[in-house]
């Protein structure tokens, strides 16, 4: 049996709600078909946004959504996506399948989507193929309240009032698809572009610089040294690819060895975050610059028969575990990690929802996000637990945990059982205090279990039965391959 001791008086950092964010790109069927179907669609919608998807995201308490990319962001020209839809300029989406993008989903539609979901918008600007002027004008268009040519254009297009925009990224992956830049060059470009990202009225931008890929510590070092004082956040991208980029592996057809390889690689994100944090601590000891993990998640081979450029993949219990262990890691690093955005929202990579025509399914990853939402805005608590190492060539801890204190005084505990074969038992105690009541949800199933359009409820959480707290302690049994979130009432 494992022993988890939570210290309710050891209050650490605030877990910002934005850590539970999502990412949406003009890629495959993420935007078109995934969230946006247009006003004239037979699929139930409000102003073109799918009602089923919006409702699911509200229920999941999605706090922030990043858009329009990704690699797409650095070839996106925002003026092509405003005005009457019939006259919007079409473009080729060169990164993702070479399909024609008709720009019918643009700035106004994105803010409308965020309004319906009730989440913060996070807009990613174009450095790679854009200009300082284009970025500066986009910000004026979105946020200026008063008489200006751009604000006038926005009003003509139907939005008299400006939107509130906090999160703005100055380029994406500028070391790669966003311009193949060296860190020294990008650092200077960031300083230049960021200068013209103006704060209009009381709208204050939180400017996010393009950060490292994976463990590229040199990028972080140069960016922090040369541009740290001009930014509010530095992004970081890390994808869990079970094998290699040529043969990533199937999303659903995998064995136990693949299970452990995937979880082992997913856990690497903790190590990588620590490396970047150490560098950031050196240049920014006061912790003013946030680490923004604005792309993360699993990346497998596409589903057989689908467009390779669309990155459509299924989602199993293995993805639920990747989500659960990653979110626990973000909680543990919430002193620096102030936002994270899983890739991507719908029909692309590790999605929370999948759609096909009028049908929609919630994935196992969706349920993990919904269950973990109790951590949003809570305070991370000190906790210790003994762990066993399992897996042979790819060792992983058998159980991972995270605990936080909610505003109402209750304690949220999230636990993941990474063992694919064995049930685990955990005794939970609060140092110096008693647990007086407990409730919780558990998500579990065979490792390959997933939801399909014909069987949408194969994997879904269940309420935990028989949670008793004799002597102020709680003993929980975690089935093999499971994610559990508990709410503890403190005596
Ligand atoms: O999420 C898919 C792609 O992965 C994004 O467009 C890019 O930023 C990253 O390489």
PDB file of C-alpha atoms in Angstrom, residues 47-311:
ATOM      1  CA  UNK A  47     -23.491  31.804 -35.157  1.00  0.00           C
ATOM      2  CA  UNK A  48     -21.750  28.911 -36.883  1.00  0.00           C
ATOM      3  CA  UNK A  49     -20.226  27.316 -33.733  1.00  0.00           C
ATOM      4  CA  UNK A  50     -21.244  23.713 -33.032  1.00  0.00           C
ATOM      5  CA  UNK A  51     -23.561  23.658 -30.034  1.00  0.00           C
ATOM      6  CA  UNK A  52     -22.463  20.160 -28.916  1.00  0.00           C
ATOM      7  CA  UNK A  53     -18.772  21.118 -28.884  1.00  0.00           C
ATOM      8  CA  UNK A  54     -19.350  24.462 -27.163  1.00  0.00           C
ATOM      9  CA  UNK A  55     -21.453  22.783 -24.473  1.00  0.00           C
ATOM     10  CA  UNK A  56     -18.811  20.114 -23.908  1.00  0.00           C
ATOM     11  CA  UNK A  57     -16.083  22.733 -23.560  1.00  0.00           C
ATOM     12  CA  UNK A  58     -18.147  24.788 -21.122  1.00  0.00           C
ATOM     13  CA  UNK A  59     -18.774  21.691 -19.045  1.00  0.00           C
ATOM     14  CA  UNK A  60     -15.010  20.960 -19.085  1.00  0.00           C
ATOM     15  CA  UNK A  61     -14.457  24.558 -17.889  1.00  0.00           C
ATOM     16  CA  UNK A  62     -12.051  25.332 -20.709  1.00  0.00           C
ATOM     17  CA  UNK A  63     -10.236  28.454 -19.442  1.00  0.00           C
ATOM     18  CA  UNK A  64      -8.202  29.609 -22.467  1.00  0.00           C
ATOM     19  CA  UNK A  65      -7.952  28.815 -26.167  1.00  0.00           C
ATOM     20  CA  UNK A  66      -4.953  29.475 -28.400  1.00  0.00           C
ATOM     21  CA  UNK A  67      -5.479  30.283 -32.122  1.00  0.00           C
ATOM     22  CA  UNK A  68      -4.811  30.360 -35.163  1.00  0.00           C
ATOM     23  CA  UNK A  69      -1.692  28.137 -34.896  1.00  0.00           C
ATOM     24  CA  UNK A  70       0.857  26.571 -34.680  1.00  0.00           C
ATOM     25  CA  UNK A  71       2.766  26.675 -37.928  1.00  0.00           C
ATOM     26  CA  UNK A  72      -0.324  28.151 -39.560  1.00  0.00           C
ATOM     27  CA  UNK A  73       0.050  31.312 -37.454  1.00  0.00           C
ATOM     28  CA  UNK A  74       3.231  32.345 -39.228  1.00  0.00           C
ATOM     29  CA  UNK A  75       1.580  32.320 -42.616  1.00  0.00           C
ATOM     30  CA  UNK A  76      -1.740  33.755 -41.495  1.00  0.00           C
ATOM     31  CA  UNK A  77      -2.614  37.255 -42.642  1.00  0.00           C
ATOM     32  CA  UNK A  78      -5.434  38.411 -40.432  1.00  0.00           C
ATOM     33  CA  UNK A  79      -6.932  40.881 -42.894  1.00  0.00           C
ATOM     34  CA  UNK A  80      -7.813  37.919 -45.147  1.00  0.00           C
ATOM     35  CA  UNK A  81     -10.147  36.676 -42.402  1.00  0.00           C
ATOM     36  CA  UNK A  82     -12.397  39.715 -41.872  1.00  0.00           C
ATOM     37  CA  UNK A  83     -15.276  41.303 -43.775  1.00  0.00           C
ATOM     38  CA  UNK A  84     -17.997  39.612 -45.855  1.00  0.00           C
ATOM     39  CA  UNK A  85     -17.260  35.892 -46.106  1.00  0.00           C
ATOM     40  CA  UNK A  86     -17.979  35.753 -49.847  1.00  0.00           C
ATOM     41  CA  UNK A  87     -15.162  38.174 -50.575  1.00  0.00           C
ATOM     42  CA  UNK A  88     -12.582  36.841 -48.139  1.00  0.00           C
ATOM     43  CA  UNK A  89      -9.336  35.931 -49.793  1.00  0.00           C
ATOM     44  CA  UNK A  90      -8.592  32.226 -50.109  1.00  0.00           C
ATOM     45  CA  UNK A  91      -5.145  30.804 -49.416  1.00  0.00           C
ATOM     46  CA  UNK A  92      -3.338  27.493 -49.536  1.00  0.00           C
ATOM     47  CA  UNK A  93      -2.646  25.920 -46.176  1.00  0.00           C
ATOM     48  CA  UNK A  94       0.862  24.842 -47.124  1.00  0.00           C
ATOM     49  CA  UNK A  95       1.701  23.224 -43.795  1.00  0.00           C
ATOM     50  CA  UNK A  96      -1.369  21.108 -43.426  1.00  0.00           C
ATOM     51  CA  UNK A  97      -2.425  19.112 -46.448  1.00  0.00           C
ATOM     52  CA  UNK A  98      -2.136  21.885 -49.047  1.00  0.00           C
ATOM     53  CA  UNK A  99      -5.889  22.450 -48.826  1.00  0.00           C
ATOM     54  CA  UNK A 100      -7.644  25.700 -49.690  1.00  0.00           C
ATOM     55  CA  UNK A 101      -8.395  27.824 -46.650  1.00  0.00           C
ATOM     56  CA  UNK A 102     -11.364  30.083 -47.336  1.00  0.00           C
ATOM     57  CA  UNK A 103     -10.812  32.226 -44.242  1.00  0.00           C
ATOM     58  CA  UNK A 104     -14.462  31.980 -43.233  1.00  0.00           C
ATOM     59  CA  UNK A 105     -13.298  31.546 -39.656  1.00  0.00           C
ATOM     60  CA  UNK A 106     -11.327  34.662 -38.725  1.00  0.00           C
ATOM     61  CA  UNK A 107     -10.854  37.111 -35.905  1.00  0.00           C
ATOM     62  CA  UNK A 108     -14.552  37.874 -35.281  1.00  0.00           C
ATOM     63  CA  UNK A 109     -15.431  34.178 -35.341  1.00  0.00           C
ATOM     64  CA  UNK A 110     -12.623  33.323 -32.907  1.00  0.00           C
ATOM     65  CA  UNK A 111     -13.779  35.887 -30.363  1.00  0.00           C
ATOM     66  CA  UNK A 112     -17.354  34.689 -30.813  1.00  0.00           C
ATOM     67  CA  UNK A 113     -16.229  31.120 -30.112  1.00  0.00           C
ATOM     68  CA  UNK A 114     -14.426  32.231 -26.939  1.00  0.00           C
ATOM     69  CA  UNK A 115     -17.499  34.215 -25.872  1.00  0.00           C
ATOM     70  CA  UNK A 116     -19.719  31.173 -26.245  1.00  0.00           C
ATOM     71  CA  UNK A 117     -17.275  28.915 -24.378  1.00  0.00           C
ATOM     72  CA  UNK A 118     -16.608  31.567 -21.725  1.00  0.00           C
ATOM     73  CA  UNK A 119     -12.826  31.278 -22.080  1.00  0.00           C
ATOM     74  CA  UNK A 120      -9.916  33.678 -22.501  1.00  0.00           C
ATOM     75  CA  UNK A 121      -8.707  34.164 -26.077  1.00  0.00           C
ATOM     76  CA  UNK A 122      -5.003  33.616 -26.773  1.00  0.00           C
ATOM     77  CA  UNK A 123      -3.983  34.953 -30.199  1.00  0.00           C
ATOM     78  CA  UNK A 124      -0.738  33.965 -31.921  1.00  0.00           C
ATOM     79  CA  UNK A 125       0.767  36.617 -34.211  1.00  0.00           C
ATOM     80  CA  UNK A 126       2.776  36.144 -37.408  1.00  0.00           C
ATOM     81  CA  UNK A 127       6.512  36.873 -37.310  1.00  0.00           C
ATOM     82  CA  UNK A 128       7.717  34.343 -39.901  1.00  0.00           C
ATOM     83  CA  UNK A 129       5.970  35.820 -42.959  1.00  0.00           C
ATOM     84  CA  UNK A 130       4.297  38.879 -41.488  1.00  0.00           C
ATOM     85  CA  UNK A 131       5.428  42.367 -40.626  1.00  0.00           C
ATOM     86  CA  UNK A 132       5.647  44.558 -37.576  1.00  0.00           C
ATOM     87  CA  UNK A 133       2.954  46.748 -39.087  1.00  0.00           C
ATOM     88  CA  UNK A 134       0.589  43.824 -39.694  1.00  0.00           C
ATOM     89  CA  UNK A 135       0.933  42.677 -36.097  1.00  0.00           C
ATOM     90  CA  UNK A 136       0.579  46.182 -34.728  1.00  0.00           C
ATOM     91  CA  UNK A 137      -2.577  46.765 -36.772  1.00  0.00           C
ATOM     92  CA  UNK A 138      -4.134  43.461 -35.716  1.00  0.00           C
ATOM     93  CA  UNK A 139      -3.778  44.445 -32.080  1.00  0.00           C
ATOM     94  CA  UNK A 140      -5.250  47.860 -32.802  1.00  0.00           C
ATOM     95  CA  UNK A 141      -8.133  46.207 -34.674  1.00  0.00           C
ATOM     96  CA  UNK A 142      -8.874  43.854 -31.788  1.00  0.00           C
ATOM     97  CA  UNK A 143      -8.401  46.119 -28.787  1.00  0.00           C
ATOM     98  CA  UNK A 144      -8.570  49.840 -29.630  1.00  0.00           C
ATOM     99  CA  UNK A 145     -11.583  51.616 -28.204  1.00  0.00           C
ATOM    100  CA  UNK A 146     -12.004  54.954 -29.953  1.00  0.00           C
ATOM    101  CA  UNK A 147     -11.650  56.595 -33.311  1.00  0.00           C
ATOM    102  CA  UNK A 148      -9.016  54.960 -35.476  1.00  0.00           C
ATOM    103  CA  UNK A 149      -9.015  53.527 -38.999  1.00  0.00           C
ATOM    104  CA  UNK A 150      -8.652  49.971 -37.686  1.00  0.00           C
ATOM    105  CA  UNK A 151     -11.282  50.359 -34.961  1.00  0.00           C
ATOM    106  CA  UNK A 152     -13.572  51.828 -37.643  1.00  0.00           C
ATOM    107  CA  UNK A 153     -12.970  48.804 -39.861  1.00  0.00           C
ATOM    108  CA  UNK A 154     -13.820  46.493 -36.950  1.00  0.00           C
ATOM    109  CA  UNK A 155     -17.065  48.382 -36.347  1.00  0.00           C
ATOM    110  CA  UNK A 156     -17.972  48.124 -40.038  1.00  0.00           C
ATOM    111  CA  UNK A 157     -17.431  44.387 -39.742  1.00  0.00           C
ATOM    112  CA  UNK A 158     -19.944  44.151 -36.932  1.00  0.00           C
ATOM    113  CA  UNK A 159     -18.001  44.639 -33.685  1.00  0.00           C
ATOM    114  CA  UNK A 160     -18.300  48.197 -32.538  1.00  0.00           C
ATOM    115  CA  UNK A 161     -16.740  47.488 -29.160  1.00  0.00           C
ATOM    116  CA  UNK A 162     -13.205  46.141 -28.935  1.00  0.00           C
ATOM    117  CA  UNK A 163     -12.547  42.752 -27.431  1.00  0.00           C
ATOM    118  CA  UNK A 164     -10.497  42.129 -24.315  1.00  0.00           C
ATOM    119  CA  UNK A 165      -7.313  40.357 -25.248  1.00  0.00           C
ATOM    120  CA  UNK A 166      -4.674  39.410 -22.717  1.00  0.00           C
ATOM    121  CA  UNK A 167      -2.584  36.603 -24.199  1.00  0.00           C
ATOM    122  CA  UNK A 168      -0.665  37.365 -27.372  1.00  0.00           C
ATOM    123  CA  UNK A 169       2.234  35.336 -28.813  1.00  0.00           C
ATOM    124  CA  UNK A 170       4.862  36.936 -31.007  1.00  0.00           C
ATOM    125  CA  UNK A 171       5.426  34.105 -33.493  1.00  0.00           C
ATOM    126  CA  UNK A 172       5.369  30.331 -33.224  1.00  0.00           C
ATOM    127  CA  UNK A 173       8.248  27.861 -33.461  1.00  0.00           C
ATOM    128  CA  UNK A 174      10.425  30.500 -35.070  1.00  0.00           C
ATOM    129  CA  UNK A 175      13.331  28.065 -34.789  1.00  0.00           C
ATOM    130  CA  UNK A 176      11.474  25.877 -37.341  1.00  0.00           C
ATOM    131  CA  UNK A 177       8.250  26.372 -39.301  1.00  0.00           C
ATOM    132  CA  UNK A 178       8.088  29.996 -38.135  1.00  0.00           C
ATOM    133  CA  UNK A 179      11.189  31.124 -40.030  1.00  0.00           C
ATOM    134  CA  UNK A 180      14.126  28.794 -39.196  1.00  0.00           C
ATOM    135  CA  UNK A 181      15.697  31.524 -37.088  1.00  0.00           C
ATOM    136  CA  UNK A 182      18.662  31.376 -34.764  1.00  0.00           C
ATOM    137  CA  UNK A 183      17.865  32.316 -31.157  1.00  0.00           C
ATOM    138  CA  UNK A 184      19.986  35.470 -31.338  1.00  0.00           C
ATOM    139  CA  UNK A 185      18.100  36.663 -34.434  1.00  0.00           C
ATOM    140  CA  UNK A 186      14.673  35.771 -33.046  1.00  0.00           C
ATOM    141  CA  UNK A 187      15.476  37.474 -29.724  1.00  0.00           C
ATOM    142  CA  UNK A 188      16.050  40.728 -31.614  1.00  0.00           C
ATOM    143  CA  UNK A 189      12.969  40.179 -33.755  1.00  0.00           C
ATOM    144  CA  UNK A 190      10.922  39.574 -30.621  1.00  0.00           C
ATOM    145  CA  UNK A 191      12.151  42.828 -29.084  1.00  0.00           C
ATOM    146  CA  UNK A 192      11.263  44.714 -32.259  1.00  0.00           C
ATOM    147  CA  UNK A 193       7.801  43.199 -32.771  1.00  0.00           C
ATOM    148  CA  UNK A 194       6.911  43.333 -29.080  1.00  0.00           C
ATOM    149  CA  UNK A 195       7.673  47.066 -29.017  1.00  0.00           C
ATOM    150  CA  UNK A 196       4.733  47.636 -31.362  1.00  0.00           C
ATOM    151  CA  UNK A 197       2.339  45.321 -29.539  1.00  0.00           C
ATOM    152  CA  UNK A 198       0.586  48.242 -27.878  1.00  0.00           C
ATOM    153  CA  UNK A 199      -1.595  48.343 -24.808  1.00  0.00           C
ATOM    154  CA  UNK A 200      -4.687  50.353 -25.738  1.00  0.00           C
ATOM    155  CA  UNK A 201      -6.828  51.808 -22.938  1.00  0.00           C
ATOM    156  CA  UNK A 202      -6.995  49.346 -20.099  1.00  0.00           C
ATOM    157  CA  UNK A 203      -6.214  46.356 -22.319  1.00  0.00           C
ATOM    158  CA  UNK A 204      -2.884  44.992 -21.113  1.00  0.00           C
ATOM    159  CA  UNK A 205      -1.189  42.395 -23.266  1.00  0.00           C
ATOM    160  CA  UNK A 206       0.678  39.463 -21.785  1.00  0.00           C
ATOM    161  CA  UNK A 207       3.374  39.045 -24.445  1.00  0.00           C
ATOM    162  CA  UNK A 208       4.618  35.540 -25.059  1.00  0.00           C
ATOM    163  CA  UNK A 209       7.887  34.896 -26.861  1.00  0.00           C
ATOM    164  CA  UNK A 210       8.607  31.795 -28.888  1.00  0.00           C
ATOM    165  CA  UNK A 211      10.445  29.408 -26.623  1.00  0.00           C
ATOM    166  CA  UNK A 212      12.327  26.151 -27.000  1.00  0.00           C
ATOM    167  CA  UNK A 213      11.486  22.934 -28.677  1.00  0.00           C
ATOM    168  CA  UNK A 214      11.773  20.099 -26.181  1.00  0.00           C
ATOM    169  CA  UNK A 215      15.041  20.322 -24.287  1.00  0.00           C
ATOM    170  CA  UNK A 216      16.742  23.056 -26.352  1.00  0.00           C
ATOM    171  CA  UNK A 217      18.321  24.831 -23.392  1.00  0.00           C
ATOM    172  CA  UNK A 218      20.463  27.111 -25.542  1.00  0.00           C
ATOM    173  CA  UNK A 219      17.312  28.680 -27.031  1.00  0.00           C
ATOM    174  CA  UNK A 220      15.955  29.430 -23.559  1.00  0.00           C
ATOM    175  CA  UNK A 221      19.286  30.775 -22.371  1.00  0.00           C
ATOM    176  CA  UNK A 222      19.689  33.169 -25.308  1.00  0.00           C
ATOM    177  CA  UNK A 223      16.064  34.317 -25.209  1.00  0.00           C
ATOM    178  CA  UNK A 224      16.127  34.994 -21.489  1.00  0.00           C
ATOM    179  CA  UNK A 225      19.473  36.770 -21.722  1.00  0.00           C
ATOM    180  CA  UNK A 226      18.651  38.939 -24.726  1.00  0.00           C
ATOM    181  CA  UNK A 227      14.929  39.505 -24.421  1.00  0.00           C
ATOM    182  CA  UNK A 228      13.784  38.282 -20.988  1.00  0.00           C
ATOM    183  CA  UNK A 229      12.917  41.726 -19.738  1.00  0.00           C
ATOM    184  CA  UNK A 230      10.623  42.448 -22.702  1.00  0.00           C
ATOM    185  CA  UNK A 231       8.402  39.389 -22.325  1.00  0.00           C
ATOM    186  CA  UNK A 232       5.731  38.166 -19.913  1.00  0.00           C
ATOM    187  CA  UNK A 233       5.959  34.556 -20.987  1.00  0.00           C
ATOM    188  CA  UNK A 234       8.174  32.148 -22.854  1.00  0.00           C
ATOM    189  CA  UNK A 235       6.521  29.266 -24.659  1.00  0.00           C
ATOM    190  CA  UNK A 236       7.723  25.665 -24.775  1.00  0.00           C
ATOM    191  CA  UNK A 237       6.561  22.765 -26.962  1.00  0.00           C
ATOM    192  CA  UNK A 238       6.903  19.097 -26.153  1.00  0.00           C
ATOM    193  CA  UNK A 239       5.152  16.205 -27.897  1.00  0.00           C
ATOM    194  CA  UNK A 240       5.054  12.586 -26.747  1.00  0.00           C
ATOM    195  CA  UNK A 241       5.942  10.444 -29.751  1.00  0.00           C
ATOM    196  CA  UNK A 242       6.092   6.763 -28.748  1.00  0.00           C
ATOM    197  CA  UNK A 243       8.633   5.647 -31.371  1.00  0.00           C
ATOM    198  CA  UNK A 244      10.191   8.055 -33.857  1.00  0.00           C
ATOM    199  CA  UNK A 245       8.883  10.703 -36.235  1.00  0.00           C
ATOM    200  CA  UNK A 246       8.918   8.313 -39.224  1.00  0.00           C
ATOM    201  CA  UNK A 247       7.058   5.576 -37.392  1.00  0.00           C
ATOM    202  CA  UNK A 248       5.251   7.121 -34.487  1.00  0.00           C
ATOM    203  CA  UNK A 249       2.968   4.183 -33.729  1.00  0.00           C
ATOM    204  CA  UNK A 250      -0.774   3.648 -33.817  1.00  0.00           C
ATOM    205  CA  UNK A 251      -3.128   5.517 -31.496  1.00  0.00           C
ATOM    206  CA  UNK A 252      -5.194   2.412 -30.752  1.00  0.00           C
ATOM    207  CA  UNK A 253      -3.212  -0.687 -31.790  1.00  0.00           C
ATOM    208  CA  UNK A 254      -0.455  -0.986 -29.230  1.00  0.00           C
ATOM    209  CA  UNK A 255       0.880  -3.405 -26.662  1.00  0.00           C
ATOM    210  CA  UNK A 256       2.050  -3.137 -23.064  1.00  0.00           C
ATOM    211  CA  UNK A 257       5.563  -2.208 -24.106  1.00  0.00           C
ATOM    212  CA  UNK A 258       4.196   0.688 -26.178  1.00  0.00           C
ATOM    213  CA  UNK A 259       2.116   1.726 -23.162  1.00  0.00           C
ATOM    214  CA  UNK A 260       5.199   2.083 -20.963  1.00  0.00           C
ATOM    215  CA  UNK A 261       7.336   3.701 -23.700  1.00  0.00           C
ATOM    216  CA  UNK A 262       4.630   6.317 -24.167  1.00  0.00           C
ATOM    217  CA  UNK A 263       4.231   7.079 -20.464  1.00  0.00           C
ATOM    218  CA  UNK A 264       8.008   7.156 -20.010  1.00  0.00           C
ATOM    219  CA  UNK A 265       8.325   9.700 -22.809  1.00  0.00           C
ATOM    220  CA  UNK A 266       5.385  11.717 -21.516  1.00  0.00           C
ATOM    221  CA  UNK A 267       7.035  11.941 -18.084  1.00  0.00           C
ATOM    222  CA  UNK A 268      10.107  13.511 -19.719  1.00  0.00           C
ATOM    223  CA  UNK A 269       8.191  16.770 -19.847  1.00  0.00           C
ATOM    224  CA  UNK A 270       8.809  17.136 -16.098  1.00  0.00           C
ATOM    225  CA  UNK A 271      12.564  16.852 -16.548  1.00  0.00           C
ATOM    226  CA  UNK A 272      12.543  19.265 -19.489  1.00  0.00           C
ATOM    227  CA  UNK A 273      10.455  21.829 -17.601  1.00  0.00           C
ATOM    228  CA  UNK A 274      12.968  21.641 -14.736  1.00  0.00           C
ATOM    229  CA  UNK A 275      15.861  22.348 -17.118  1.00  0.00           C
ATOM    230  CA  UNK A 276      14.155  25.423 -18.574  1.00  0.00           C
ATOM    231  CA  UNK A 277      13.071  26.590 -15.134  1.00  0.00           C
ATOM    232  CA  UNK A 278      16.666  26.475 -13.911  1.00  0.00           C
ATOM    233  CA  UNK A 279      17.763  28.692 -16.780  1.00  0.00           C
ATOM    234  CA  UNK A 280      14.853  31.056 -16.256  1.00  0.00           C
ATOM    235  CA  UNK A 281      15.625  31.246 -12.528  1.00  0.00           C
ATOM    236  CA  UNK A 282      19.140  32.374 -13.389  1.00  0.00           C
ATOM    237  CA  UNK A 283      18.034  35.260 -15.634  1.00  0.00           C
ATOM    238  CA  UNK A 284      14.794  36.027 -13.847  1.00  0.00           C
ATOM    239  CA  UNK A 285      15.189  35.154 -10.166  1.00  0.00           C
ATOM    240  CA  UNK A 286      12.021  37.023  -9.263  1.00  0.00           C
ATOM    241  CA  UNK A 287       9.977  34.700 -11.455  1.00  0.00           C
ATOM    242  CA  UNK A 288       8.371  37.455 -13.542  1.00  0.00           C
ATOM    243  CA  UNK A 289       8.417  35.492 -16.819  1.00  0.00           C
ATOM    244  CA  UNK A 290       5.966  32.602 -17.098  1.00  0.00           C
ATOM    245  CA  UNK A 291       6.747  29.323 -18.796  1.00  0.00           C
ATOM    246  CA  UNK A 292       3.858  28.707 -21.199  1.00  0.00           C
ATOM    247  CA  UNK A 293       3.658  25.100 -22.424  1.00  0.00           C
ATOM    248  CA  UNK A 294       1.424  26.062 -25.317  1.00  0.00           C
ATOM    249  CA  UNK A 295       1.737  22.791 -27.248  1.00  0.00           C
ATOM    250  CA  UNK A 296       1.895  19.373 -25.646  1.00  0.00           C
ATOM    251  CA  UNK A 297       0.307  15.947 -25.969  1.00  0.00           C
ATOM    252  CA  UNK A 298       0.624  12.668 -27.841  1.00  0.00           C
ATOM    253  CA  UNK A 299       1.441  12.462 -31.537  1.00  0.00           C
ATOM    254  CA  UNK A 300       0.774   9.147 -33.311  1.00  0.00           C
ATOM    255  CA  UNK A 301       0.409   7.983 -36.900  1.00  0.00           C
ATOM    256  CA  UNK A 302      -2.831   9.285 -38.393  1.00  0.00           C
ATOM    257  CA  UNK A 303      -5.878   7.007 -38.413  1.00  0.00           C
ATOM    258  CA  UNK A 304      -5.670   4.659 -41.393  1.00  0.00           C
ATOM    259  CA  UNK A 305      -7.301   6.093 -44.500  1.00  0.00           C
ATOM    260  CA  UNK A 306      -7.227   9.705 -43.317  1.00  0.00           C
ATOM    261  CA  UNK A 307      -5.269  12.598 -44.844  1.00  0.00           C
ATOM    262  CA  UNK A 308      -1.682  12.455 -43.455  1.00  0.00           C
ATOM    263  CA  UNK A 309      -1.645  16.262 -43.406  1.00  0.00           C
ATOM    264  CA  UNK A 310      -4.663  16.402 -41.081  1.00  0.00           C
ATOM    265  CA  UNK A 311      -3.121  14.659 -38.039  1.00  0.00           C
TER     266      UNK A 311
END
